[in-house]
CSV table of C-alpha atoms and ligand atoms in Angstrom, one decimal:
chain,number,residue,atom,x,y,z
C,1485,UNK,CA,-25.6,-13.9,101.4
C,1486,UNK,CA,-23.4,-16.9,102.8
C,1487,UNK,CA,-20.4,-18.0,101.4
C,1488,UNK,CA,-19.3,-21.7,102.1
C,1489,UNK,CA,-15.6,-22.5,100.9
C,1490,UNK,CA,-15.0,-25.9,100.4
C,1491,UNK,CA,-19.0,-26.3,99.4
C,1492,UNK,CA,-18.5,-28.7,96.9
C,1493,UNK,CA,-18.1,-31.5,98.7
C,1494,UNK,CA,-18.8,-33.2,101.9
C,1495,UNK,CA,-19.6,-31.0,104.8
C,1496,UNK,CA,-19.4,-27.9,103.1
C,1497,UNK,CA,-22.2,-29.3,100.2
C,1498,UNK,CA,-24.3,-30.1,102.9
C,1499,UNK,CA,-24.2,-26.7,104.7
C,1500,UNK,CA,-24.8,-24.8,101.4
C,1501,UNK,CA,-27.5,-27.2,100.0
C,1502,UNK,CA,-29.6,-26.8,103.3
C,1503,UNK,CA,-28.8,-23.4,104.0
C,1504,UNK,CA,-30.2,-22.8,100.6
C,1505,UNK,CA,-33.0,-25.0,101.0
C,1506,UNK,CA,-33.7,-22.1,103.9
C,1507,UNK,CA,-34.3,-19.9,101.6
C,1508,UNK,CA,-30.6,-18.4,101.4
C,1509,UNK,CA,-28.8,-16.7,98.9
C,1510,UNK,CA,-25.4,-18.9,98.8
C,1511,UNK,CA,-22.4,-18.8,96.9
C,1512,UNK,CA,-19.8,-22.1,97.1
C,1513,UNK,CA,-15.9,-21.8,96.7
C,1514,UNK,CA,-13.6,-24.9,96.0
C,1515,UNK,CA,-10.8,-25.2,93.2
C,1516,UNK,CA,-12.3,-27.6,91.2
C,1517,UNK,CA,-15.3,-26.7,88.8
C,1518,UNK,CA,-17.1,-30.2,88.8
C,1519,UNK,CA,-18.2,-30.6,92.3
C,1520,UNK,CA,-19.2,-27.0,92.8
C,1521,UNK,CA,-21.7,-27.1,88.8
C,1522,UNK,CA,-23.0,-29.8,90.5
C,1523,UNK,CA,-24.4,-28.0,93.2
C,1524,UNK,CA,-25.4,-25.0,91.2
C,1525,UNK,CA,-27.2,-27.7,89.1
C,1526,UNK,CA,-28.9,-29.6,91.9
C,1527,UNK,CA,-30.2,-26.3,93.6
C,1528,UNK,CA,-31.2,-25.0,89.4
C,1529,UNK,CA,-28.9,-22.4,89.4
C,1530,UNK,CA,-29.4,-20.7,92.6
C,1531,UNK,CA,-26.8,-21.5,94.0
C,1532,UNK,CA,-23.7,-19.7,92.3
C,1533,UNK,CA,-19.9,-20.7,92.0
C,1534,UNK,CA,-16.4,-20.0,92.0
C,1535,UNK,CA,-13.6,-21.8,91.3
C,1536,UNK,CA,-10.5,-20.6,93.1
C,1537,UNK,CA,-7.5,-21.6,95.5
C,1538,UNK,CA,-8.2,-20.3,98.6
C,1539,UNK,CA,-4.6,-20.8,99.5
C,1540,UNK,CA,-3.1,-18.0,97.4
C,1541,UNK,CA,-3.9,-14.4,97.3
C,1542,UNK,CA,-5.5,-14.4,94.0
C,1543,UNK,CA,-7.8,-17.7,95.2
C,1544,UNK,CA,-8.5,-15.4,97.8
C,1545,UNK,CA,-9.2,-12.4,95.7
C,1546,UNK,CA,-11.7,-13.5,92.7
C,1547,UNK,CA,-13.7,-15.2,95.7
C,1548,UNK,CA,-13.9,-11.7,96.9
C,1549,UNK,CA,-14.5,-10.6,92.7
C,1550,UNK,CA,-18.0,-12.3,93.1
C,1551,UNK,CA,-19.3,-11.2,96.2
C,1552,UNK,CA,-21.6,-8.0,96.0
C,1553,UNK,CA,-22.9,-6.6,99.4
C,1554,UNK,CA,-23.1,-7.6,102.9
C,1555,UNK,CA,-21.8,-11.3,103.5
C,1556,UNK,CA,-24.1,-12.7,106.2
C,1557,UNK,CA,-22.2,-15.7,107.0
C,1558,UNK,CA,-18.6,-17.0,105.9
C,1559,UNK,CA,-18.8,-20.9,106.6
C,1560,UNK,CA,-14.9,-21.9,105.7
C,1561,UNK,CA,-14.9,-25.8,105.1
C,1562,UNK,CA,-12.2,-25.1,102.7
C,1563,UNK,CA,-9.2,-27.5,104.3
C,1564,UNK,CA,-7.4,-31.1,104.1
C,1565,UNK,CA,-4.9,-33.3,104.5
C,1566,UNK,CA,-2.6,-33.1,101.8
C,1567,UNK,CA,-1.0,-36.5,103.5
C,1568,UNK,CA,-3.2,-38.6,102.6
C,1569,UNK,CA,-2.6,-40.5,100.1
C,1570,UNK,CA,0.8,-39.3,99.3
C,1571,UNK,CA,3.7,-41.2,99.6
C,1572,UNK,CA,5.7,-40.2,103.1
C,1573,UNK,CA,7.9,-37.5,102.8
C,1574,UNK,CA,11.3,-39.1,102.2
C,1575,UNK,CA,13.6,-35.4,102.0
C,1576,UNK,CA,13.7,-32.4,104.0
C,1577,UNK,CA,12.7,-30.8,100.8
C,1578,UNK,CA,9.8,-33.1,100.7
C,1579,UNK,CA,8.9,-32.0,104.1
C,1580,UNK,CA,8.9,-28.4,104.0
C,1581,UNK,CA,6.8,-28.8,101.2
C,1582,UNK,CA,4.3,-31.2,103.2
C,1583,UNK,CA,4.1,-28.8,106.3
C,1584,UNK,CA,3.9,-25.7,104.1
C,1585,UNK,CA,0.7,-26.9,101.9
C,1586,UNK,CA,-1.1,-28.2,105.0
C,1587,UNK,CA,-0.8,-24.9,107.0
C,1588,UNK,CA,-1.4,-23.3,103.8
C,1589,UNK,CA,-4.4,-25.7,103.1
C,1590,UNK,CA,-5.9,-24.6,106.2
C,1591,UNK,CA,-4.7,-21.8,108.2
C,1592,UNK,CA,-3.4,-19.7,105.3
C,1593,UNK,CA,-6.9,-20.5,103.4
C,1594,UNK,CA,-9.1,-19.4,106.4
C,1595,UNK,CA,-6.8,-15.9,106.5
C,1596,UNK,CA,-7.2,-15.0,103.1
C,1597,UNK,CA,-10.6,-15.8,102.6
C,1598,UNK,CA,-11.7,-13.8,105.6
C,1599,UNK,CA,-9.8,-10.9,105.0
C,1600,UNK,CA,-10.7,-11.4,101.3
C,1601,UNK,CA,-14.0,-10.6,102.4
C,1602,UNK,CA,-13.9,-8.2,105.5
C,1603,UNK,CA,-14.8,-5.7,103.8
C,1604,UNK,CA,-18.1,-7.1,103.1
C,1605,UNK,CA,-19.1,-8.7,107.0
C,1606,UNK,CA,-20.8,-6.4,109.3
C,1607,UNK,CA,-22.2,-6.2,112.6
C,1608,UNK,CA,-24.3,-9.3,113.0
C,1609,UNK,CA,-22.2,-11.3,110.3
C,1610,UNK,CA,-20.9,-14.5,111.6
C,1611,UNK,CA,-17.7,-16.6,111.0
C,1612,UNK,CA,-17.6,-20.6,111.2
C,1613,UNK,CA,-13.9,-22.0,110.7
C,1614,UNK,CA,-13.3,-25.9,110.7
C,1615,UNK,CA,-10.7,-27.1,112.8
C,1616,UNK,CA,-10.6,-31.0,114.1
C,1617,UNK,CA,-10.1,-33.7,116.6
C,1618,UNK,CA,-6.7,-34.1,115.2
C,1619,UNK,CA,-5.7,-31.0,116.7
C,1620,UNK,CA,-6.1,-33.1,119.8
C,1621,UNK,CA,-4.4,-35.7,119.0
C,1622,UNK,CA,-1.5,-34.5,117.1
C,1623,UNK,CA,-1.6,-36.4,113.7
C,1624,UNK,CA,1.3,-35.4,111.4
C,1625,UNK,CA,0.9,-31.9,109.9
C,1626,UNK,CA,-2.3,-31.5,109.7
C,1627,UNK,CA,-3.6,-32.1,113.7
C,1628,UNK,CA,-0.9,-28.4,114.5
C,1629,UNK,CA,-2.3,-27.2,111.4
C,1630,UNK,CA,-6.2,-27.2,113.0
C,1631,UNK,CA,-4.4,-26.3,116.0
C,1632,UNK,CA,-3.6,-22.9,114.2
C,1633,UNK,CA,-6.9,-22.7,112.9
C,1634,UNK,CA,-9.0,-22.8,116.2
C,1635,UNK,CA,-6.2,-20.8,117.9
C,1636,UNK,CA,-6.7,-18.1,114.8
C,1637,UNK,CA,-10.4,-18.0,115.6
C,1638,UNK,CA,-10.1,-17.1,119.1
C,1639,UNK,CA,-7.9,-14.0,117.9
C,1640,UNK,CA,-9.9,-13.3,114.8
C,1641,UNK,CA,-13.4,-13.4,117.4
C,1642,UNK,CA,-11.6,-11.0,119.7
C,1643,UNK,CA,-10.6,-8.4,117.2
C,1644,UNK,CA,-13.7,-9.0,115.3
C,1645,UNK,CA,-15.8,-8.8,118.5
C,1646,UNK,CA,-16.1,-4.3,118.4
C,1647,UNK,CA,-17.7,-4.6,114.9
C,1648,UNK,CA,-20.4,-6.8,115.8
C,1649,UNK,CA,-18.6,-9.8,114.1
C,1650,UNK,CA,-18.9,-13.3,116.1
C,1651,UNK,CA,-16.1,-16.0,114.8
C,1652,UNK,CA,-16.2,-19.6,116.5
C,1653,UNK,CA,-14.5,-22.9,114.7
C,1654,UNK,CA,-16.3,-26.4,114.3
C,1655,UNK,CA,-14.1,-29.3,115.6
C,1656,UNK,CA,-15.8,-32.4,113.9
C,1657,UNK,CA,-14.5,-35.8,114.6
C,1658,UNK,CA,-14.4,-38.4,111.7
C,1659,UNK,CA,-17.3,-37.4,109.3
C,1660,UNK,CA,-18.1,-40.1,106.4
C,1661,UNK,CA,-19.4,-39.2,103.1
C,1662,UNK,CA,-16.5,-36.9,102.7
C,1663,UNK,CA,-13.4,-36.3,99.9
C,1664,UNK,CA,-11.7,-36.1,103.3
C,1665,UNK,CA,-9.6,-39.6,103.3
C,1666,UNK,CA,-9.6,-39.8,99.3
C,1667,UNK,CA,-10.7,-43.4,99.0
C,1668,UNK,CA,-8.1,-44.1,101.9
C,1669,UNK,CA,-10.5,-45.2,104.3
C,1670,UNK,CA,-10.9,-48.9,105.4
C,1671,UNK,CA,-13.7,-50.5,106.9
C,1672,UNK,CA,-11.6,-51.7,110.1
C,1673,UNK,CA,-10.6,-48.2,110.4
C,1674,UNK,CA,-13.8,-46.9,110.2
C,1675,UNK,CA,-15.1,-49.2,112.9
C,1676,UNK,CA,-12.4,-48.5,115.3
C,1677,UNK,CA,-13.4,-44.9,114.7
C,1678,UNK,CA,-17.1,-46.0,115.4
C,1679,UNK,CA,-16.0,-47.5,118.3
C,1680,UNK,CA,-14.1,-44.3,119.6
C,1681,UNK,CA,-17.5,-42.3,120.2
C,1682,UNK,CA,-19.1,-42.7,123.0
C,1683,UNK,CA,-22.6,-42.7,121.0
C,1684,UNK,CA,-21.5,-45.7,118.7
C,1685,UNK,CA,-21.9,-44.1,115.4
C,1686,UNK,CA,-20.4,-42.4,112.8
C,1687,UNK,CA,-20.9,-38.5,111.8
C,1688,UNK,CA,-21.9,-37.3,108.5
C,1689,UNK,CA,-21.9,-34.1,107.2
C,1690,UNK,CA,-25.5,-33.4,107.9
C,1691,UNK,CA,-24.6,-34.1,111.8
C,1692,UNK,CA,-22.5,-30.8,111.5
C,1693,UNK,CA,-24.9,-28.7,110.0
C,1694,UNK,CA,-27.4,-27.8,113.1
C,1695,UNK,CA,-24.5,-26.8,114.9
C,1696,UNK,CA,-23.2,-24.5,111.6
C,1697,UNK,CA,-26.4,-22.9,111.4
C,1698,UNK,CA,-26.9,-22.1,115.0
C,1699,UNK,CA,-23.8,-20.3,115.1
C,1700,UNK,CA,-24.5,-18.6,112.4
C,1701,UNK,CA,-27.8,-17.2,113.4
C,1702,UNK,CA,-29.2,-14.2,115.6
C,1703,UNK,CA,-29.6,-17.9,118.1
C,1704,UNK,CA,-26.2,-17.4,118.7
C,1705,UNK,CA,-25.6,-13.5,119.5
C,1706,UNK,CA,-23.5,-14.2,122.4
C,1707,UNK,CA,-21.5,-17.5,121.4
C,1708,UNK,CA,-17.6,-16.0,119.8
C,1709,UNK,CA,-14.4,-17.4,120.2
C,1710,UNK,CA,-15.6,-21.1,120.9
C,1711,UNK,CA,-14.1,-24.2,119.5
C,1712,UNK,CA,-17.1,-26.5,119.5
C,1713,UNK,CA,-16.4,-30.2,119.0
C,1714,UNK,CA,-18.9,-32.4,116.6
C,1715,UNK,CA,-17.5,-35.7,117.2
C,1716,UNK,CA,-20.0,-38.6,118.5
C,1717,UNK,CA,-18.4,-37.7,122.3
C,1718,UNK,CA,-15.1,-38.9,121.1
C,1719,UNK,CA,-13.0,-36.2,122.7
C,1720,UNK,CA,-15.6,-35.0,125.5
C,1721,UNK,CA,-14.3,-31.9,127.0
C,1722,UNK,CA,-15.6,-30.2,130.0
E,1452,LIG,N1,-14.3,-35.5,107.2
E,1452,LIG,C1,-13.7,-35.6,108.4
E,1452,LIG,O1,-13.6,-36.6,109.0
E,1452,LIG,C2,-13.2,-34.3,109.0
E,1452,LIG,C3,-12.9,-34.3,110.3
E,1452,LIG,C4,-12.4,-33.2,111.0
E,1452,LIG,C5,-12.3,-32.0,110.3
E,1452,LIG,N2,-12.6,-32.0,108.9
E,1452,LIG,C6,-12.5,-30.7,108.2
E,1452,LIG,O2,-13.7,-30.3,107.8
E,1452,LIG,C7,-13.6,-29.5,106.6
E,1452,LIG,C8,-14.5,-30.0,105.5
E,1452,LIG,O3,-13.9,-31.2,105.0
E,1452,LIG,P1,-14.8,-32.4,104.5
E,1452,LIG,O4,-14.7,-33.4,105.5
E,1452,LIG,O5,-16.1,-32.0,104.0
E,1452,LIG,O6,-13.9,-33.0,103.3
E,1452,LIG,P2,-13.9,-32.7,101.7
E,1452,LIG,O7,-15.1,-33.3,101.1
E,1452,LIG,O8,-12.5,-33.1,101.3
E,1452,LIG,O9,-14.0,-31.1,101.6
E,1452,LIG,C9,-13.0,-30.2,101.6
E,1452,LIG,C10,-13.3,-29.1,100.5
E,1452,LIG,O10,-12.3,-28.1,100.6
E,1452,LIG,C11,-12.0,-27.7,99.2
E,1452,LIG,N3,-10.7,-27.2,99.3
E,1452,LIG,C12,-9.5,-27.7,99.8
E,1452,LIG,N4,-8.5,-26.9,99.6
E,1452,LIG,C13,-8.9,-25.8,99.0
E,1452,LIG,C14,-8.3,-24.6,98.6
E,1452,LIG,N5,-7.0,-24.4,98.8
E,1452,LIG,N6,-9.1,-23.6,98.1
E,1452,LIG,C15,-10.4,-23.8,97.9
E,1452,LIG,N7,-11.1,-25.0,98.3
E,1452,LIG,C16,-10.3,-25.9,98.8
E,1452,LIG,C17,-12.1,-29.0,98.4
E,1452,LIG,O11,-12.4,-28.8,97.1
E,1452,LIG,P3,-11.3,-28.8,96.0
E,1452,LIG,O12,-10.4,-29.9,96.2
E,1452,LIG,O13,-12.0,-28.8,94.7
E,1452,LIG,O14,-10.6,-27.4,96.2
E,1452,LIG,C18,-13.3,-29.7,99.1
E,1452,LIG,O15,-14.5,-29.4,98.5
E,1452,LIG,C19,-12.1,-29.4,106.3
E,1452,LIG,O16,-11.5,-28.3,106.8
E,1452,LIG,C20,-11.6,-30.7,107.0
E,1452,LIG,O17,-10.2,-30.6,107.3
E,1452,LIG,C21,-13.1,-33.1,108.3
């Protein structure tokens, strides 16, 4: 089976509905019931649920309550921004509190819900973790915060690697059709992110989905410990 945290929404959705549409068994983790019932209900029920905060041992542990048997893939879209939107932190109290939830948000989340579940991967089992072109280019909390995350894959790929367990992370650029930006975003914005890809367009979640899959499939037997970027060519690398 193939667990995809944060598949209630946005990329995460669209990585469990066509990984079931493969044929899959899939089962989709977020903290909020509505978003994932609507998945179980567009897929009739085959798609199972469950509600938990990744963030937290116990999130981390009735994820792990509902999984029965070998875990193929562990697709962790679970993640944010907990900036957005919020007013800017005007305390150090305030601030602690910011950085805290959005390393917990992300790095803490990917942790848990991997060793949640290592019990349950097995040679041949793959890991996708979501970092993102803000680790790049530094924004706020969250840009270190992905930082950590792609920098925990290349450890969690190399200690991983002897069991037969290959872990890369996804670096997408902006994706649209997302929770991501709560209702922030604003059409000059998005066009200046447009504009920042040297294809001209802007990503949506299915764009990541082809690269998910691949890395999760027998295709990809000798690709661990990459940070791959899904971003139009807005941060080319080399
Ligand atoms: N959209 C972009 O432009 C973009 C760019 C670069 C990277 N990313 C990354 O891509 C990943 C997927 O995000 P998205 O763009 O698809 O945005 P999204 O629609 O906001 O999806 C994030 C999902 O994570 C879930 N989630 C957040 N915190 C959680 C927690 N503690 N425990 C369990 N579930 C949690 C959310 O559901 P609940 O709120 O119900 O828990 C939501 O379904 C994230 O890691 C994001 O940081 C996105």
């Amino acid at each position: 089976m193939y667990v995809v945290t944060g598949g209630g929404t946005g990329i995460g959705r669209a990585v469990a509905l066509s990984l079931h549409h493969r044929g899959e068994a899939v089962l989709v983790a977020g903290r909020r019931r509505a978003p994932l019932d609507d998945v179980v209900a567009r897929t009739g029920g085959a798609v199972t649920a469950v509600s938990c905060d990744l963030a937290t041992p116990d999130g981390a542990r009735t994820l792990a309550a509902q999984v029965a048997g070998r875990v193929d893939g562990l697709v962790h879209c679970a993640g944010g921004n907990p900036a957005i939107g919020t007013p800017e932190a005007a305390t150090l109290d305030a601030e602690a509190d910011l950085l805290r939830d959005t390393l917990d948000s992300n790095l803490t989340s990917a942790a848990l819900a991997v060793s949640a579940l290592s019990g349950h991967l097995a040679a041949g089992s793959a890991i996708v973790l979501f970092g993102s072109i803000a680790a790049e280019h530094g924004v706020g909390f969250y840009g270190p915060a992905k930082a950590a995350v792609s920098s925990y894959a290349l450890g969690l790929a190399a200690a991983l690697g002897p069991r037969g367990i290959r872990v890369n992370c996804i670096s997408p650029g902006y994706i649209a059709d997302t929770e991501f930006f709560a209702g922030t975003m604003t059409p000059e914005r998005e066009e200046e992110l447009r504009a920042a890809t040297t294809l001209g367009r802007t990503g949506v979640p299915d764009d990541v989905v082809g690269l998910t899959e691949f890395l999760l499939s027998s295709r990809a037997q000798h690709v661990t410990g990459q940070n791959l970027h899904v971003d139009g060519g807005s941060h080319p690398t080399r």
